[in-house]
Amino acid sequence: MNKILDVISEEVKKAFEAAGYDRELGRVTLSNRPDLCEYQCNGSLAGAKKYHKAPIMIAQGVAEALKENPVFSEVSAVAPGFLNLKVSESFLSGYLNEMAASEKFGVPEPEKKETIIIDYGGPNVAKPLHVGHLRSAVIGESIKRILRYAGHDVIGDIHLGDWGLQ
């Protein structure tokens, strides 16, 4: 299953291509201004020099190409040449339904299955136990389960402290 950012980027790349520009300009990132939009693309700024056009003109052309795209509820070209993108609820709903229907909820199989050994600390047997000893055990067990779910072979080992008489 593709990541949502990859799906959005692919749609924007197609729009750049449809507007007559290099598709690699359509790289989308999370917005650093969530009050304005969810995702943004500044490829128009990079393309301005190559195509000898004002960045806002390029952004407006791409925004026009994305106008009817069902992935987006709102697309706007903003000076100096940013594309502000909001994802439609229907697209998100479909994406989440597809994720829920997949066997591992959208978690991809690893490219290379690895054997991972996790040594998470146990208490020193010569000292009294307290609630702080649970922290490393819980974190280690959680990491072990997450890696197994992701498809790796995981060996968990709890190191028990010694008496200090080596």
mmCIF file with all atom_site columns, C-alpha atoms in Angstrom:
data_model
loop_
_atom_site.group_PDB
_atom_site.id
_atom_site.type_symbol
_atom_site.label_atom_id
_atom_site.label_alt_id
_atom_site.label_comp_id
_atom_site.label_asym_id
_atom_site.label_entity_id
_atom_site.label_seq_id
_atom_site.pdbx_PDB_ins_code
_atom_site.Cartn_x
_atom_site.Cartn_y
_atom_site.Cartn_z
_atom_site.occupancy
_atom_site.B_iso_or_equiv
_atom_site.pdbx_formal_charge
_atom_site.auth_seq_id
_atom_site.auth_comp_id
_atom_site.auth_asym_id
_atom_site.auth_atom_id
_atom_site.pdbx_PDB_model_num
ATOM 1   C CA . MET A 1 1   ? 0.000   0.000   0.000   1.00 0.00 ? 1   MET A CA 1
ATOM 2   C CA . ASN A 1 2   ? 1.389   3.397   -0.974  1.00 0.00 ? 2   ASN A CA 1
ATOM 3   C CA . LYS A 1 3   ? 1.912   6.070   1.638   1.00 0.00 ? 3   LYS A CA 1
ATOM 4   C CA . ILE A 1 4   ? -0.570  8.923   1.458   1.00 0.00 ? 4   ILE A CA 1
ATOM 5   C CA . LEU A 1 5   ? 2.214   11.428  0.728   1.00 0.00 ? 5   LEU A CA 1
ATOM 6   C CA . ASP A 1 6   ? 3.353   9.287   -2.222  1.00 0.00 ? 6   ASP A CA 1
ATOM 7   C CA . VAL A 1 7   ? -0.190  9.174   -3.634  1.00 0.00 ? 7   VAL A CA 1
ATOM 8   C CA . ILE A 1 8   ? -0.566  12.955  -3.316  1.00 0.00 ? 8   ILE A CA 1
ATOM 9   C CA . SER A 1 9   ? 2.883   13.570  -4.826  1.00 0.00 ? 9   SER A CA 1
ATOM 10  C CA . GLU A 1 10  ? 2.051   11.354  -7.795  1.00 0.00 ? 10  GLU A CA 1
ATOM 11  C CA . GLU A 1 11  ? -1.139  13.319  -8.494  1.00 0.00 ? 11  GLU A CA 1
ATOM 12  C CA . VAL A 1 12  ? 0.737   16.633  -8.340  1.00 0.00 ? 12  VAL A CA 1
ATOM 13  C CA . LYS A 1 13  ? 3.522   15.271  -10.568 1.00 0.00 ? 13  LYS A CA 1
ATOM 14  C CA . LYS A 1 14  ? 0.900   14.281  -13.153 1.00 0.00 ? 14  LYS A CA 1
ATOM 15  C CA . ALA A 1 15  ? -0.543  17.803  -12.958 1.00 0.00 ? 15  ALA A CA 1
ATOM 16  C CA . PHE A 1 16  ? 2.873   19.394  -13.527 1.00 0.00 ? 16  PHE A CA 1
ATOM 17  C CA . GLU A 1 17  ? 3.309   17.132  -16.544 1.00 0.00 ? 17  GLU A CA 1
ATOM 18  C CA . ALA A 1 18  ? -0.185  17.954  -17.852 1.00 0.00 ? 18  ALA A CA 1
ATOM 19  C CA . ALA A 1 19  ? 0.593   21.670  -17.520 1.00 0.00 ? 19  ALA A CA 1
ATOM 20  C CA . GLY A 1 20  ? 3.747   21.186  -19.624 1.00 0.00 ? 20  GLY A CA 1
ATOM 21  C CA . TYR A 1 21  ? 6.407   21.140  -16.916 1.00 0.00 ? 21  TYR A CA 1
ATOM 22  C CA . ASP A 1 22  ? 8.881   18.612  -15.559 1.00 0.00 ? 22  ASP A CA 1
ATOM 23  C CA . ARG A 1 23  ? 7.052   16.106  -13.352 1.00 0.00 ? 23  ARG A CA 1
ATOM 24  C CA . GLU A 1 24  ? 9.881   16.085  -10.806 1.00 0.00 ? 24  GLU A CA 1
ATOM 25  C CA . LEU A 1 25  ? 8.841   19.598  -9.764  1.00 0.00 ? 25  LEU A CA 1
ATOM 26  C CA . GLY A 1 26  ? 5.722   18.066  -8.184  1.00 0.00 ? 26  GLY A CA 1
ATOM 27  C CA . ARG A 1 27  ? 7.304   16.953  -4.916  1.00 0.00 ? 27  ARG A CA 1
ATOM 28  C CA . VAL A 1 28  ? 4.803   17.440  -2.082  1.00 0.00 ? 28  VAL A CA 1
ATOM 29  C CA . THR A 1 29  ? 5.627   17.936  1.603   1.00 0.00 ? 29  THR A CA 1
ATOM 30  C CA . LEU A 1 30  ? 3.628   18.398  4.770   1.00 0.00 ? 30  LEU A CA 1
ATOM 31  C CA . SER A 1 31  ? 2.758   22.041  5.195   1.00 0.00 ? 31  SER A CA 1
ATOM 32  C CA . ASN A 1 32  ? 4.810   24.018  7.652   1.00 0.00 ? 32  ASN A CA 1
ATOM 33  C CA . ARG A 1 33  ? 1.763   26.297  7.955   1.00 0.00 ? 33  ARG A CA 1
ATOM 34  C CA . PRO A 1 34  ? -1.134  23.991  8.939   1.00 0.00 ? 34  PRO A CA 1
ATOM 35  C CA . ASP A 1 35  ? -3.364  27.039  9.367   1.00 0.00 ? 35  ASP A CA 1
ATOM 36  C CA . LEU A 1 36  ? -3.217  27.535  5.565   1.00 0.00 ? 36  LEU A CA 1
ATOM 37  C CA . CYS A 1 37  ? -3.175  24.004  4.174   1.00 0.00 ? 37  CYS A CA 1
ATOM 38  C CA . GLU A 1 38  ? -2.331  20.362  4.887   1.00 0.00 ? 38  GLU A CA 1
ATOM 39  C CA . TYR A 1 39  ? 0.248   19.807  2.136   1.00 0.00 ? 39  TYR A CA 1
ATOM 40  C CA . GLN A 1 40  ? 2.315   22.123  -0.021  1.00 0.00 ? 40  GLN A CA 1
ATOM 41  C CA . CYS A 1 41  ? 4.453   22.069  -3.136  1.00 0.00 ? 41  CYS A CA 1
ATOM 42  C CA . ASN A 1 42  ? 7.060   24.664  -4.020  1.00 0.00 ? 42  ASN A CA 1
ATOM 43  C CA . GLY A 1 43  ? 8.125   23.151  -7.352  1.00 0.00 ? 43  GLY A CA 1
ATOM 44  C CA . SER A 1 44  ? 6.934   26.262  -9.182  1.00 0.00 ? 44  SER A CA 1
ATOM 45  C CA . LEU A 1 45  ? 9.684   28.260  -7.504  1.00 0.00 ? 45  LEU A CA 1
ATOM 46  C CA . ALA A 1 46  ? 12.323  25.819  -8.761  1.00 0.00 ? 46  ALA A CA 1
ATOM 47  C CA . GLY A 1 47  ? 10.760  25.666  -12.227 1.00 0.00 ? 47  GLY A CA 1
ATOM 48  C CA . ALA A 1 48  ? 10.622  29.441  -12.712 1.00 0.00 ? 48  ALA A CA 1
ATOM 49  C CA . LYS A 1 49  ? 14.265  29.721  -13.690 1.00 0.00 ? 49  LYS A CA 1
ATOM 50  C CA . LYS A 1 50  ? 14.162  26.705  -16.007 1.00 0.00 ? 50  LYS A CA 1
ATOM 51  C CA . TYR A 1 51  ? 10.990  27.766  -17.829 1.00 0.00 ? 51  TYR A CA 1
ATOM 52  C CA . HIS A 1 52  ? 11.579  31.549  -17.669 1.00 0.00 ? 52  HIS A CA 1
ATOM 53  C CA . LYS A 1 53  ? 8.149   32.163  -16.153 1.00 0.00 ? 53  LYS A CA 1
ATOM 54  C CA . ALA A 1 54  ? 6.941   33.768  -12.964 1.00 0.00 ? 54  ALA A CA 1
ATOM 55  C CA . PRO A 1 55  ? 6.512   31.087  -10.267 1.00 0.00 ? 55  PRO A CA 1
ATOM 56  C CA . ILE A 1 56  ? 2.917   32.156  -9.631  1.00 0.00 ? 56  ILE A CA 1
ATOM 57  C CA . MET A 1 57  ? 2.070   31.575  -13.318 1.00 0.00 ? 57  MET A CA 1
ATOM 58  C CA . ILE A 1 58  ? 3.433   28.028  -13.142 1.00 0.00 ? 58  ILE A CA 1
ATOM 59  C CA . ALA A 1 59  ? 1.582   27.392  -9.867  1.00 0.00 ? 59  ALA A CA 1
ATOM 60  C CA . GLN A 1 60  ? -1.683  28.693  -11.344 1.00 0.00 ? 60  GLN A CA 1
ATOM 61  C CA . GLY A 1 61  ? -1.323  26.381  -14.359 1.00 0.00 ? 61  GLY A CA 1
ATOM 62  C CA . VAL A 1 62  ? -0.756  23.371  -12.130 1.00 0.00 ? 62  VAL A CA 1
ATOM 63  C CA . ALA A 1 63  ? -3.603  24.389  -9.801  1.00 0.00 ? 63  ALA A CA 1
ATOM 64  C CA . GLU A 1 64  ? -5.900  24.534  -12.825 1.00 0.00 ? 64  GLU A CA 1
ATOM 65  C CA . ALA A 1 65  ? -4.804  21.008  -13.816 1.00 0.00 ? 65  ALA A CA 1
ATOM 66  C CA . LEU A 1 66  ? -5.634  19.788  -10.281 1.00 0.00 ? 66  LEU A CA 1
ATOM 67  C CA . LYS A 1 67  ? -8.980  21.591  -10.055 1.00 0.00 ? 67  LYS A CA 1
ATOM 68  C CA . GLU A 1 68  ? -11.165 18.544  -10.808 1.00 0.00 ? 68  GLU A CA 1
ATOM 69  C CA . ASN A 1 69  ? -8.919  15.977  -9.109  1.00 0.00 ? 69  ASN A CA 1
ATOM 70  C CA . PRO A 1 70  ? -10.964 13.951  -6.567  1.00 0.00 ? 70  PRO A CA 1
ATOM 71  C CA . VAL A 1 71  ? -7.956  13.616  -4.231  1.00 0.00 ? 71  VAL A CA 1
ATOM 72  C CA . PHE A 1 72  ? -8.118  17.296  -3.297  1.00 0.00 ? 72  PHE A CA 1
ATOM 73  C CA . SER A 1 73  ? -10.912 19.362  -1.808  1.00 0.00 ? 73  SER A CA 1
ATOM 74  C CA . GLU A 1 74  ? -8.993  22.602  -2.273  1.00 0.00 ? 74  GLU A CA 1
ATOM 75  C CA . VAL A 1 75  ? -6.002  23.608  -4.406  1.00 0.00 ? 75  VAL A CA 1
ATOM 76  C CA . SER A 1 76  ? -4.718  27.171  -4.443  1.00 0.00 ? 76  SER A CA 1
ATOM 77  C CA . ALA A 1 77  ? -1.738  28.929  -5.999  1.00 0.00 ? 77  ALA A CA 1
ATOM 78  C CA . VAL A 1 78  ? -0.311  31.481  -3.582  1.00 0.00 ? 78  VAL A CA 1
ATOM 79  C CA . ALA A 1 79  ? 2.400   34.095  -4.161  1.00 0.00 ? 79  ALA A CA 1
ATOM 80  C CA . PRO A 1 80  ? 5.261   33.800  -4.744  1.00 0.00 ? 80  PRO A CA 1
ATOM 81  C CA . GLY A 1 81  ? 4.467   30.376  -6.262  1.00 0.00 ? 81  GLY A CA 1
ATOM 82  C CA . PHE A 1 82  ? 3.375   27.871  -3.657  1.00 0.00 ? 82  PHE A CA 1
ATOM 83  C CA . LEU A 1 83  ? 0.677   25.272  -4.217  1.00 0.00 ? 83  LEU A CA 1
ATOM 84  C CA . ASN A 1 84  ? -1.459  24.834  -1.102  1.00 0.00 ? 84  ASN A CA 1
ATOM 85  C CA . LEU A 1 85  ? -3.323  21.523  -1.016  1.00 0.00 ? 85  LEU A CA 1
ATOM 86  C CA . LYS A 1 86  ? -6.134  20.168  1.139   1.00 0.00 ? 86  LYS A CA 1
ATOM 87  C CA . VAL A 1 87  ? -7.059  16.499  0.819   1.00 0.00 ? 87  VAL A CA 1
ATOM 88  C CA . SER A 1 88  ? -10.714 15.620  0.285   1.00 0.00 ? 88  SER A CA 1
ATOM 89  C CA . GLU A 1 89  ? -12.613 13.689  2.935   1.00 0.00 ? 89  GLU A CA 1
ATOM 90  C CA . SER A 1 90  ? -13.826 11.164  0.362   1.00 0.00 ? 90  SER A CA 1
ATOM 91  C CA . PHE A 1 91  ? -10.236 10.369  -0.662  1.00 0.00 ? 91  PHE A CA 1
ATOM 92  C CA . LEU A 1 92  ? -9.165  10.014  2.982   1.00 0.00 ? 92  LEU A CA 1
ATOM 93  C CA . SER A 1 93  ? -12.156 7.801   3.718   1.00 0.00 ? 93  SER A CA 1
ATOM 94  C CA . GLY A 1 94  ? -11.335 5.523   0.795   1.00 0.00 ? 94  GLY A CA 1
ATOM 95  C CA . TYR A 1 95  ? -7.662  5.426   1.752   1.00 0.00 ? 95  TYR A CA 1
ATOM 96  C CA . LEU A 1 96  ? -8.476  4.478   5.357   1.00 0.00 ? 96  LEU A CA 1
ATOM 97  C CA . ASN A 1 97  ? -10.995 1.834   4.242   1.00 0.00 ? 97  ASN A CA 1
ATOM 98  C CA . GLU A 1 98  ? -8.345  0.323   1.967   1.00 0.00 ? 98  GLU A CA 1
ATOM 99  C CA . MET A 1 99  ? -5.884  0.364   4.856   1.00 0.00 ? 99  MET A CA 1
ATOM 100 C CA . ALA A 1 100 ? -8.388  -1.308  7.193   1.00 0.00 ? 100 ALA A CA 1
ATOM 101 C CA . ALA A 1 101 ? -9.145  -3.999  4.610   1.00 0.00 ? 101 ALA A CA 1
ATOM 102 C CA . SER A 1 102 ? -5.496  -4.953  4.165   1.00 0.00 ? 102 SER A CA 1
ATOM 103 C CA . GLU A 1 103 ? -4.177  -7.840  6.241   1.00 0.00 ? 103 GLU A CA 1
ATOM 104 C CA . LYS A 1 104 ? -1.614  -5.773  8.165   1.00 0.00 ? 104 LYS A CA 1
ATOM 105 C CA . PHE A 1 105 ? -3.442  -2.428  8.147   1.00 0.00 ? 105 PHE A CA 1
ATOM 106 C CA . GLY A 1 106 ? -1.182  -0.938  5.485   1.00 0.00 ? 106 GLY A CA 1
ATOM 107 C CA . VAL A 1 107 ? 2.137   -1.965  7.039   1.00 0.00 ? 107 VAL A CA 1
ATOM 108 C CA . PRO A 1 108 ? 4.334   -3.081  4.127   1.00 0.00 ? 108 PRO A CA 1
ATOM 109 C CA . GLU A 1 109 ? 6.452   -6.226  4.217   1.00 0.00 ? 109 GLU A CA 1
ATOM 110 C CA . PRO A 1 110 ? 10.123  -5.391  4.770   1.00 0.00 ? 110 PRO A CA 1
ATOM 111 C CA . GLU A 1 111 ? 12.314  -5.318  1.662   1.00 0.00 ? 111 GLU A CA 1
ATOM 112 C CA . LYS A 1 112 ? 14.819  -7.477  3.499   1.00 0.00 ? 112 LYS A CA 1
ATOM 113 C CA . LYS A 1 113 ? 13.665  -9.662  6.378   1.00 0.00 ? 113 LYS A CA 1
ATOM 114 C CA . GLU A 1 114 ? 16.223  -9.449  9.163   1.00 0.00 ? 114 GLU A CA 1
ATOM 115 C CA . THR A 1 115 ? 16.890  -11.218 12.435  1.00 0.00 ? 115 THR A CA 1
ATOM 116 C CA . ILE A 1 116 ? 17.029  -8.587  15.155  1.00 0.00 ? 116 ILE A CA 1
ATOM 117 C CA . ILE A 1 117 ? 18.182  -9.183  18.714  1.00 0.00 ? 117 ILE A CA 1
ATOM 118 C CA . ILE A 1 118 ? 16.849  -6.845  21.373  1.00 0.00 ? 118 ILE A CA 1
ATOM 119 C CA . ASP A 1 119 ? 18.559  -6.895  24.744  1.00 0.00 ? 119 ASP A CA 1
ATOM 120 C CA . TYR A 1 120 ? 16.421  -4.916  27.100  1.00 0.00 ? 120 TYR A CA 1
ATOM 121 C CA . GLY A 1 121 ? 17.595  -4.541  30.635  1.00 0.00 ? 121 GLY A CA 1
ATOM 122 C CA . GLY A 1 122 ? 16.312  -6.490  33.525  1.00 0.00 ? 122 GLY A CA 1
ATOM 123 C CA . PRO A 1 123 ? 16.828  -5.708  37.162  1.00 0.00 ? 123 PRO A CA 1
ATOM 124 C CA . ASN A 1 124 ? 20.064  -6.355  38.967  1.00 0.00 ? 124 ASN A CA 1
ATOM 125 C CA . VAL A 1 125 ? 19.380  -9.445  41.049  1.00 0.00 ? 125 VAL A CA 1
ATOM 126 C CA . ALA A 1 126 ? 21.359  -8.024  43.969  1.00 0.00 ? 126 ALA A CA 1
ATOM 127 C CA . LYS A 1 127 ? 19.216  -4.903  44.290  1.00 0.00 ? 127 LYS A CA 1
ATOM 128 C CA . PRO A 1 128 ? 15.581  -4.377  45.279  1.00 0.00 ? 128 PRO A CA 1
ATOM 129 C CA . LEU A 1 129 ? 12.952  -4.121  42.530  1.00 0.00 ? 129 LEU A CA 1
ATOM 130 C CA . HIS A 1 130 ? 10.928  -0.962  42.001  1.00 0.00 ? 130 HIS A CA 1
ATOM 131 C CA . VAL A 1 131 ? 8.443   0.331   39.441  1.00 0.00 ? 131 VAL A CA 1
ATOM 132 C CA . GLY A 1 132 ? 11.224  1.969   37.382  1.00 0.00 ? 132 GLY A CA 1
ATOM 133 C CA . HIS A 1 133 ? 12.440  -1.479  36.344  1.00 0.00 ? 133 HIS A CA 1
ATOM 134 C CA . LEU A 1 134 ? 9.222   -1.941  34.364  1.00 0.00 ? 134 LEU A CA 1
ATOM 135 C CA . ARG A 1 135 ? 10.017  0.922   31.991  1.00 0.00 ? 135 ARG A CA 1
ATOM 136 C CA . SER A 1 136 ? 12.816  -0.766  30.050  1.00 0.00 ? 136 SER A CA 1
ATOM 137 C CA . ALA A 1 137 ? 10.917  -4.071  30.020  1.00 0.00 ? 137 ALA A CA 1
ATOM 138 C CA . VAL A 1 138 ? 7.780   -2.446  28.591  1.00 0.00 ? 138 VAL A CA 1
ATOM 139 C CA . ILE A 1 139 ? 9.722   -0.428  25.999  1.00 0.00 ? 139 ILE A CA 1
ATOM 140 C CA . GLY A 1 140 ? 11.782  -3.465  24.942  1.00 0.00 ? 140 GLY A CA 1
ATOM 141 C CA . GLU A 1 141 ? 8.744   -5.723  24.665  1.00 0.00 ? 141 GLU A CA 1
ATOM 142 C CA . SER A 1 142 ? 6.899   -3.069  22.643  1.00 0.00 ? 142 SER A CA 1
ATOM 143 C CA . ILE A 1 143 ? 9.775   -2.666  20.190  1.00 0.00 ? 143 ILE A CA 1
ATOM 144 C CA . LYS A 1 144 ? 10.019  -6.451  19.864  1.00 0.00 ? 144 LYS A CA 1
ATOM 145 C CA . ARG A 1 145 ? 6.307   -6.770  19.035  1.00 0.00 ? 145 ARG A CA 1
ATOM 146 C CA . ILE A 1 146 ? 6.359   -3.872  16.552  1.00 0.00 ? 146 ILE A CA 1
ATOM 147 C CA . LEU A 1 147 ? 9.326   -5.347  14.675  1.00 0.00 ? 147 LEU A CA 1
ATOM 148 C CA . ARG A 1 148 ? 7.669   -8.787  14.581  1.00 0.00 ? 148 ARG A CA 1
ATOM 149 C CA . TYR A 1 149 ? 4.471   -7.253  13.234  1.00 0.00 ? 149 TYR A CA 1
ATOM 150 C CA . ALA A 1 150 ? 6.531   -5.487  10.571  1.00 0.00 ? 150 ALA A CA 1
ATOM 151 C CA . GLY A 1 151 ? 7.763   -8.909  9.419   1.00 0.00 ? 151 GLY A CA 1
ATOM 152 C CA . HIS A 1 152 ? 11.187  -9.357  10.996  1.00 0.00 ? 152 HIS A CA 1
ATOM 153 C CA . ASP A 1 153 ? 12.459  -12.271 13.082  1.00 0.00 ? 153 ASP A CA 1
ATOM 154 C CA . VAL A 1 154 ? 13.051  -10.894 16.562  1.00 0.00 ? 154 VAL A CA 1
ATOM 155 C CA . ILE A 1 155 ? 14.849  -12.400 19.514  1.00 0.00 ? 155 ILE A CA 1
ATOM 156 C CA . GLY A 1 156 ? 14.185  -10.695 22.821  1.00 0.00 ? 156 GLY A CA 1
ATOM 157 C CA . ASP A 1 157 ? 16.643  -11.127 25.660  1.00 0.00 ? 157 ASP A CA 1
ATOM 158 C CA . ILE A 1 158 ? 16.313  -9.762  29.142  1.00 0.00 ? 158 ILE A CA 1
ATOM 159 C CA . HIS A 1 159 ? 19.710  -9.333  30.712  1.00 0.00 ? 159 HIS A CA 1
ATOM 160 C CA . LEU A 1 160 ? 19.573  -10.103 34.399  1.00 0.00 ? 160 LEU A CA 1
ATOM 161 C CA . GLY A 1 161 ? 22.141  -8.182  36.388  1.00 0.00 ? 161 GLY A CA 1
ATOM 162 C CA . ASP A 1 162 ? 24.793  -10.092 38.290  1.00 0.00 ? 162 ASP A CA 1
ATOM 163 C CA . TRP A 1 163 ? 26.279  -9.957  41.732  1.00 0.00 ? 163 TRP A CA 1
ATOM 164 C CA . GLY A 1 164 ? 29.279  -8.005  40.467  1.00 0.00 ? 164 GLY A CA 1
ATOM 165 C CA . LEU A 1 165 ? 31.742  -10.800 41.274  1.00 0.00 ? 165 LEU A CA 1
ATOM 166 C CA . GLN A 1 166 ? 33.295  -11.377 37.804  1.00 0.00 ? 166 GLN A CA 1
#
